[in-house]
C-alpha angles and dihedrals in degrees: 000000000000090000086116139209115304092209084241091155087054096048092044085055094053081044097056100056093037086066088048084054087052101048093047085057124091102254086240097067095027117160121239119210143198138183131200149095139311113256094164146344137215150171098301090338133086132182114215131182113238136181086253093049132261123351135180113227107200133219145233154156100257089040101130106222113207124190107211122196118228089208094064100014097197129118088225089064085048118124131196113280129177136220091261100062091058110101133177113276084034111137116235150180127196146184132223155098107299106226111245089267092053084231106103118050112195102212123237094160138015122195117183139192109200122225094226085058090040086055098047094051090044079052102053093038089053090054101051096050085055104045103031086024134107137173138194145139114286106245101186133346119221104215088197100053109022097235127136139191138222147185106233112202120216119183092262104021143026118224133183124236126184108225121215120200100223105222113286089015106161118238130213141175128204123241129257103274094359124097087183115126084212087066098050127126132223103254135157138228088280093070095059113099133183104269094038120129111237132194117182139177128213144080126327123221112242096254090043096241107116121029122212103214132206095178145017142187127169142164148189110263132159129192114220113182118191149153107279100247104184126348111212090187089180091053083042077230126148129198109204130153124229114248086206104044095015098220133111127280132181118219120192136211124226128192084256102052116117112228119184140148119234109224106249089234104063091032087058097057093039096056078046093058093055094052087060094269101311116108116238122289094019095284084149138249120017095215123212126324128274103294106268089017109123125206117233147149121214096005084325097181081303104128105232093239106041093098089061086042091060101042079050086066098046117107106271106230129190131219095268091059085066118086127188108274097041125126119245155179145189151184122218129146118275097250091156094254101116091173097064120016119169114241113249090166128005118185119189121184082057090121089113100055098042077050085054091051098050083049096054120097122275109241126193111296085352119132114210096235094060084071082072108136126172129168117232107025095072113104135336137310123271129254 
């Protein structure tokens, strides 16, 4: 979850008149340009760490050096910079003539983006999902108004809030198997589907029923929970089957899948919370929430990431910490393979609330095992 924001919508402005600079520049003595970040820097040379690899950017006396705000990513809002504020881990963006080999960049410009800058954006965007945020599962979308509707979970009770997209409000949609803001796409209304996880930022009505956004970005994930079958630690596979379908399914694990273990204790109180404050299987009061856990219905005093925040806190665990028998989920996006699915998010020590969700009533058509609900591994990660 902390992989933080790239500052991707920054980069793609700069891009973007850059390639109005370029196209406003006879093709003979047209500009290259690269983007990354600083790996090292030296005496009229720096490395920096490009999508294609290293490059070496390098230096002279008529080089132009350009600071950029994150917080307004335009040329026209750049101001003059020097050589000595650049730092490894800057961001920057530079002009030139690539070598033959595409591995040496003369510099004409540098424009950088400080991390210092970058960390105080990702700060103050952080804070205001979180404070101004919420997050739920879409219920229904209403193609002639635009408004759409969640459940919003709070730790006792599930309420629903009709979402407004203010004018202008910016729209994204998370990638296949990633859950990281960084990695959203630009989307529209269109894309959001009943089922999706939404989080949205904006501004909240006063009885928490409608919801004004500013931004939304939303996804397709699904939770399978499951007895651990095998463990190839070496291969990072899993074998679990499925408590709903009963068959076998692999789940993967990436470089970027979140494995962590929920303390039985709190696991305990929190599957309690959602039988109505009994434990499961009748074992008799829930007691009180999670300390500094407050309770709350539609953003009820609940801030929208502290759920993320929690599962942040929990003991990270590997593959080779799993052992056949145990009990199991996990998040993926939903991509229609129900045999394999890569692992976005995997949560062991959740034997209390799958015990909660055989114990739930049984509805018309409803599976017991749809009533599956288990904090942390619903939506994506925040900016």
């Amino acid at each position: 979850m902390r992989n933080k924001l790239y500052l991707l919508l920054s980069i793609a402005v700069l891009f973007g008149t850059f390639s109005v600079i370029s196209a406003q520049t006879p093709a003979a003595v047209k500009l290259s340009l690269a983007s990354g970040d600083v790996v090292s820097i030296d005496a009229g040379k720096i490395v920096l760490n490009t999508k294609d690899g290293a490059l070496d950017v390098m230096l002279n006396d008529k080089t132009e050096y350009k600071r950029v705000s994150p917080d307004n990513p335009s040329l026209k809002s750049a101001v003059a910079a020097a050589f000595s504020e650049i730092a490894s881990g800057d961001k920057l963006i530079v002009t030139g003539l690539f070598s033959a080999d595409k591995k040496t960049l003369p510099a004409r410009a540098v424009y950088l983006m400080t991390k210092a800058d970058i960390a105080q954006k990702q700060s103050k965007e952080s804070e205001q999902w979180k404070t101004r945020g919420i997050s739920g599962r879409v219920a229904k979308v209403d193609p002639q108004t635009n408004q759409i509707s969640i459940e919003v979970r709070g730790l006792g009770n599930t309420t629903t809030v009709v979402l407004t997209p203010k004018e202008n409000a910016k729209f994204r949609r998370y990638a296949a198997n990633s859950v990281k803001y960084s990695e959203a796409k630009e989307s529209s209304v269109s894309e959001i589907q009943a089922g999706d996880m939404l989080r949205a930022v904006g501004d909240k009505s006063a009885d928490g029923a409608s919801f004004a956004a500013e931004e939304i970005v939303a996804g397709a994930f699904q939770t399978v929970a499951g007895t651990v079958k095998t463990v190839d630690a070496a291969k990072n596979e899993i074998v679990i089957t499925d408590l709903q379908t009963k068959k076998d399914v692999i789940v993967e694990l990436g470089s970027a899948s979140l494995l962590k273990r929920f303390p039985e204790e709190m696991a305990q109180r929190m599957a309690a919370m959602q039988t109505g404050g009994m434990r499961p299987g009748g074992a008799g009061a829930a007691g009180t929430p999670p300390p500094g856990r407050p309770n709350g219905g539609a953003g009820g005093g609940q801030r929208a990431g502290g759920i993320d925040d929690m599962l942040d806190r929990f003991p990270n665990i590997t593959a080779a910490d799993l052992k056949a028998g145990d009990m199991i989920a996990v998040s993926s996006s939903k991509t229609g393979n129900v045999d394999r699915i890569t692992a976005i998010k995997l949560l062991a020590g959740v034997e209390p609330f799958i015990r909660a969700a055989q114990a739930a009533p049984v509805g018309q058509g409803r599976q017991r095992t749809q009533s599956l609900s288990i904090p942390g591994l619903d939506g994506g990660d925040l900016p």
